[in-house]
Tab-separated table of C-alpha atoms and ligand atoms in Angstrom:
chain	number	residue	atom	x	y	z
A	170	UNK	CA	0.000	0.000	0.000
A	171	UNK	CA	1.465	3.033	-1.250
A	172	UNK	CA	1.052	6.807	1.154
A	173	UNK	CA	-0.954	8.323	-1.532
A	174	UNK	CA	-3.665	5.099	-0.973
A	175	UNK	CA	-3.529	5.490	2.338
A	176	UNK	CA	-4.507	8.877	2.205
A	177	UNK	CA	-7.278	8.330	-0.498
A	178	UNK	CA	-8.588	5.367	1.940
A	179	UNK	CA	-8.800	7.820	5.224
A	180	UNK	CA	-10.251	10.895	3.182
A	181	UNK	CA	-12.962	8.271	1.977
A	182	UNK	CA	-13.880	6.904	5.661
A	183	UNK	CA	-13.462	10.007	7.237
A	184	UNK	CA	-16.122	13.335	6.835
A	185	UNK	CA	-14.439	14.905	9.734
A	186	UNK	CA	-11.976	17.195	8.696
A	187	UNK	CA	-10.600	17.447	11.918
A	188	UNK	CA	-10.230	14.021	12.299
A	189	UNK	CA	-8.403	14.086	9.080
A	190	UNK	CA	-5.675	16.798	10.125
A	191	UNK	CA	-5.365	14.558	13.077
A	192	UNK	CA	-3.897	11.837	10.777
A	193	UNK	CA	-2.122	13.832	9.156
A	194	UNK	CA	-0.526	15.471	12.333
A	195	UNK	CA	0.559	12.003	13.512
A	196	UNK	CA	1.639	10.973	9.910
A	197	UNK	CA	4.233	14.173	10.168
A	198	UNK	CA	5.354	12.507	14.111
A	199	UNK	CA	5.401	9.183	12.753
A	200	UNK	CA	7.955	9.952	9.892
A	201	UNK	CA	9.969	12.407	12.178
A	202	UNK	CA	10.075	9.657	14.375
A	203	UNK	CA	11.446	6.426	12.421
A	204	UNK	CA	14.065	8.728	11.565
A	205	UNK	CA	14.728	9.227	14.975
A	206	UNK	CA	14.642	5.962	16.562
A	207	UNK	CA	16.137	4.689	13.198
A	208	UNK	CA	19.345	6.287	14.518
A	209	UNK	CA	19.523	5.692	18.115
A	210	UNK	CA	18.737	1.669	17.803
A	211	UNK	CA	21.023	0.939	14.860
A	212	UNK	CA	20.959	-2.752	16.540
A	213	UNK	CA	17.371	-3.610	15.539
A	214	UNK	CA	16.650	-4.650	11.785
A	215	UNK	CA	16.484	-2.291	9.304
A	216	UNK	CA	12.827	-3.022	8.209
A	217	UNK	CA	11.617	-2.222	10.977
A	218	UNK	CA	12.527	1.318	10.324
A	219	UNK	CA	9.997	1.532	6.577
A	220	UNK	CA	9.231	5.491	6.975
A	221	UNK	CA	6.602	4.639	4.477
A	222	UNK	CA	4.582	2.212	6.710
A	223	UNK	CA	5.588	4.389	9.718
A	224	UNK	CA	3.539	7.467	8.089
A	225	UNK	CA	0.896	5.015	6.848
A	226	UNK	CA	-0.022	3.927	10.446
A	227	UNK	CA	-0.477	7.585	11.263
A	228	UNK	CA	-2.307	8.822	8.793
A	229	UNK	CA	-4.771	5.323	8.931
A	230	UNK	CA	-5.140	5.154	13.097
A	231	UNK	CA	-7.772	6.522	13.440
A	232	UNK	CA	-9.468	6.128	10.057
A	233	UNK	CA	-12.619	3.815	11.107
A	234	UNK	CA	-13.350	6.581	14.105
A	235	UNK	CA	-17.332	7.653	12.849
A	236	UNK	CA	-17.509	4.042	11.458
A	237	UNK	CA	-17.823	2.376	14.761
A	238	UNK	CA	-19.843	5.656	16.192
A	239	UNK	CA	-19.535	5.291	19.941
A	240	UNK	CA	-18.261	1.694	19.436
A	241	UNK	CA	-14.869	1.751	20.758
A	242	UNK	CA	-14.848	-2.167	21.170
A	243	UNK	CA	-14.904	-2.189	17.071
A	244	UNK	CA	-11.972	0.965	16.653
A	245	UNK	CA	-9.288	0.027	14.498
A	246	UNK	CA	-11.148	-3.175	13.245
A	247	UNK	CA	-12.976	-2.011	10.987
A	248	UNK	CA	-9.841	-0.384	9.470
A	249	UNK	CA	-8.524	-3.824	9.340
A	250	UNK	CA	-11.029	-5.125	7.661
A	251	UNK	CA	-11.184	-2.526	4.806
A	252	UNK	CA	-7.168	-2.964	4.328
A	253	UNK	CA	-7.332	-6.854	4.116
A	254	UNK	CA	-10.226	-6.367	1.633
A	255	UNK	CA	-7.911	-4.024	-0.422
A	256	UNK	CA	-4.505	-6.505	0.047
A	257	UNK	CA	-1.408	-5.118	0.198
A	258	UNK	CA	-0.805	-3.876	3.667
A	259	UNK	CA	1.689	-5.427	5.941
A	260	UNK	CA	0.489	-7.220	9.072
A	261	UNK	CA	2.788	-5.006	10.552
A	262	UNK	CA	0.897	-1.999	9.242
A	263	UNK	CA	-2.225	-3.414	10.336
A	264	UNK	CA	-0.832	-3.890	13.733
A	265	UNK	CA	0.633	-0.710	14.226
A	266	UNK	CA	-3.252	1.187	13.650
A	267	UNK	CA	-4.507	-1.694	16.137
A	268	UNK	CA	-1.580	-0.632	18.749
A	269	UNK	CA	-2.572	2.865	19.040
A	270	UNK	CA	-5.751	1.333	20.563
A	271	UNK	CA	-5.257	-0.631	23.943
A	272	UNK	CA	-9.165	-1.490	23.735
A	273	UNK	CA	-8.133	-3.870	21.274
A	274	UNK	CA	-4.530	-4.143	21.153
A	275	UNK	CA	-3.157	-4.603	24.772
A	276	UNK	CA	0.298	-5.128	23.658
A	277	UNK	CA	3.130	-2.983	21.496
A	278	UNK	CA	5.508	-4.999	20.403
A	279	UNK	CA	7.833	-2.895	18.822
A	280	UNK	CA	8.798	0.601	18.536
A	281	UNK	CA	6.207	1.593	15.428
A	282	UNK	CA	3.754	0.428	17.960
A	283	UNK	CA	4.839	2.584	20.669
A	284	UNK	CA	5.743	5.577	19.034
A	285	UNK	CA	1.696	5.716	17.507
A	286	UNK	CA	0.536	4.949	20.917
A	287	UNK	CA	2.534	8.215	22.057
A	288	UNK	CA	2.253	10.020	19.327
A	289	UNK	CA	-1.320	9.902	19.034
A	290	UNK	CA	-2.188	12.009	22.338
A	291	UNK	CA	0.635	14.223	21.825
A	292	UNK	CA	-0.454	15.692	18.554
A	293	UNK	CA	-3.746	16.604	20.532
A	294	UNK	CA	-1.894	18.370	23.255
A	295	UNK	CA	0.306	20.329	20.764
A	296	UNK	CA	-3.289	21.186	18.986
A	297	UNK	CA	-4.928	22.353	21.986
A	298	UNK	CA	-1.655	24.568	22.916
A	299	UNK	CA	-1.842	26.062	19.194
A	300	UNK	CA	-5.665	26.761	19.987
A	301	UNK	CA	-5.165	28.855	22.456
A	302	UNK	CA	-1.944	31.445	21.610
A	303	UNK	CA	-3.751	34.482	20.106
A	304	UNK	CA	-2.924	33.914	16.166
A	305	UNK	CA	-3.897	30.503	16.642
A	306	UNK	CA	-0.849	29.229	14.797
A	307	UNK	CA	1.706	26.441	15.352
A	308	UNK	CA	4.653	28.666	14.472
A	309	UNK	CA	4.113	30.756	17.913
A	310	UNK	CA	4.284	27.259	20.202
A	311	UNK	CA	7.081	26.544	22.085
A	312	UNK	CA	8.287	23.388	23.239
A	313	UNK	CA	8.509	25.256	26.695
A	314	UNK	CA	4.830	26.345	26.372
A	315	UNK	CA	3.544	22.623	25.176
A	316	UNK	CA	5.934	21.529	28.860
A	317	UNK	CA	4.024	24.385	30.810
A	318	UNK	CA	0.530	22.632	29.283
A	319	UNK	CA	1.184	19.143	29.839
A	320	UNK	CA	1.614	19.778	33.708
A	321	UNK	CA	-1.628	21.293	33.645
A	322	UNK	CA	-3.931	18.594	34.448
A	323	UNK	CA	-7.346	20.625	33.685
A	324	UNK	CA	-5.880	21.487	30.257
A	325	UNK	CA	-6.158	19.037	27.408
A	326	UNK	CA	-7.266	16.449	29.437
A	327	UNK	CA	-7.938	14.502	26.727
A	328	UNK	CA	-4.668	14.243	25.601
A	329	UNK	CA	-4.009	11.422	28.267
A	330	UNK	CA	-0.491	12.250	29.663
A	331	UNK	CA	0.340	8.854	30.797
A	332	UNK	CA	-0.103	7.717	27.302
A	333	UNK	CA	2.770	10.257	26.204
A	334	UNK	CA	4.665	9.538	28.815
A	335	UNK	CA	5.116	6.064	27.011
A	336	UNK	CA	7.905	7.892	24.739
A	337	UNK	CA	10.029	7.791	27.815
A	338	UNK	CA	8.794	4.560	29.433
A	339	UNK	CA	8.841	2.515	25.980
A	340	UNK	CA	10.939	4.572	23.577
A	341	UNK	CA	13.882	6.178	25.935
A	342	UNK	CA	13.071	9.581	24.091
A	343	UNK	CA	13.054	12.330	27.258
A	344	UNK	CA	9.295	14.096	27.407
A	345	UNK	CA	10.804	17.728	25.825
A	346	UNK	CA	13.083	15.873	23.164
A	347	UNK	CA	9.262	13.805	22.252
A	348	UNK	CA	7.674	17.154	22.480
A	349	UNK	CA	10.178	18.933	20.050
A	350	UNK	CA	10.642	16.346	17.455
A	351	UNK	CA	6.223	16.178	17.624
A	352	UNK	CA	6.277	20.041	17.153
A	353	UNK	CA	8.486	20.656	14.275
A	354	UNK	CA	7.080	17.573	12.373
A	355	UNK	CA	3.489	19.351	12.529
A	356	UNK	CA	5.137	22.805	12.076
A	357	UNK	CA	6.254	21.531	8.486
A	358	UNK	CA	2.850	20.777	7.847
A	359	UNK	CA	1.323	23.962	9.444
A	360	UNK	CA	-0.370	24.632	6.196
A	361	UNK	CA	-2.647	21.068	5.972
A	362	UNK	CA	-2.757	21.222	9.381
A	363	UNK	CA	-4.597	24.999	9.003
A	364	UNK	CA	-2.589	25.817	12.414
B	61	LIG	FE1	-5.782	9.469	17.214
């Protein structure tokens, strides 16, 4: 499955064009991040580093999301089921979207797993943090100010902290190094991202 299917696929399940920027937004982390952990675990297997499938899991995680409705048993499985009626995604692939979702997957196995599991509530923090500077606009977030937010527990609080706290638990990345790479990956996209 090439990117440009991918994105064909989640602009055909998805109305929400929120929900689509999301994808997007953790497409951008996801490729900033195989890059990343590409370098600092140069003992693990080169495929599992495919920037290609990494950005694919992003922009796909949360494709099924008005499918299921309120359904949350069903999230990511329906996605599943549409990419093994197309062919040509990886089980990998398919297990990466499923990751993200600890309703169905419980376990990440490896670090495309974790890093969409992360990534996924830290692209809604950095969002919310854009929301609320005056101009509205990525460009004017800080990694300091995204810090200063994530401490605040009444702020966001859907962006579950524990789940970004994974990048430190699962993928040795310190919180502000997670929060910068997240940040400039959706800052090079500032203009699909309409932030
Ligand atoms: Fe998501």
């Amino acid at each position: 499955m090439t990117r440009e299917e991918a994105y064909k696929l989640m602009t055909q399940m998805l109305q929400s064009k929120n929900l689509q920027k999301h994808g997007l937004a953790v497409e951008a982390i996801m490729r900033e991040l195989c890059k990343y952990l590409k370098l600092k675990n140069p003992e693990l297997p080169l495929e599992e580093f495919d920037e290609e499938e990494w950005a694919i899991v992003g922009l796909l995680h949360d494709a099924d999301y008005e499918l299921v409705a309120k359904d949350l048993s069903k999230h990511t499985l329906v996605t599943e089921e549409k990419l093994r009626a197309l062919g040509g995604a990886s089980e990998r692939l398919i297990n990466g979207i499923k990751a993200h979702h600890e309703g169905v997957k419980t376990s990440r196995d490896n670090l495309m797993e974790k890093s969409v599991y992360a990534a996924d509530e830290l692209s809604g923090l950095i969002t919310a943090v854009a929301l609320v500077r005056p101009d509205k606009k990525l460009s004017s977030v800080t990694v300091d100010s995204v810090m200063k937010k994530f401490t605040q527990k009444g702020f966001a609080a859907g962006a579950h902290r524990g789940q970004i706290l994974a990048c430190e638990k699962e993928l040795n990345i310190p919180l502000e190094e997670f929060v910068s790479i997240a940040l400039k990956a959706m800052q090079g996209i500032s203009d699909e991202l309409d932030l």
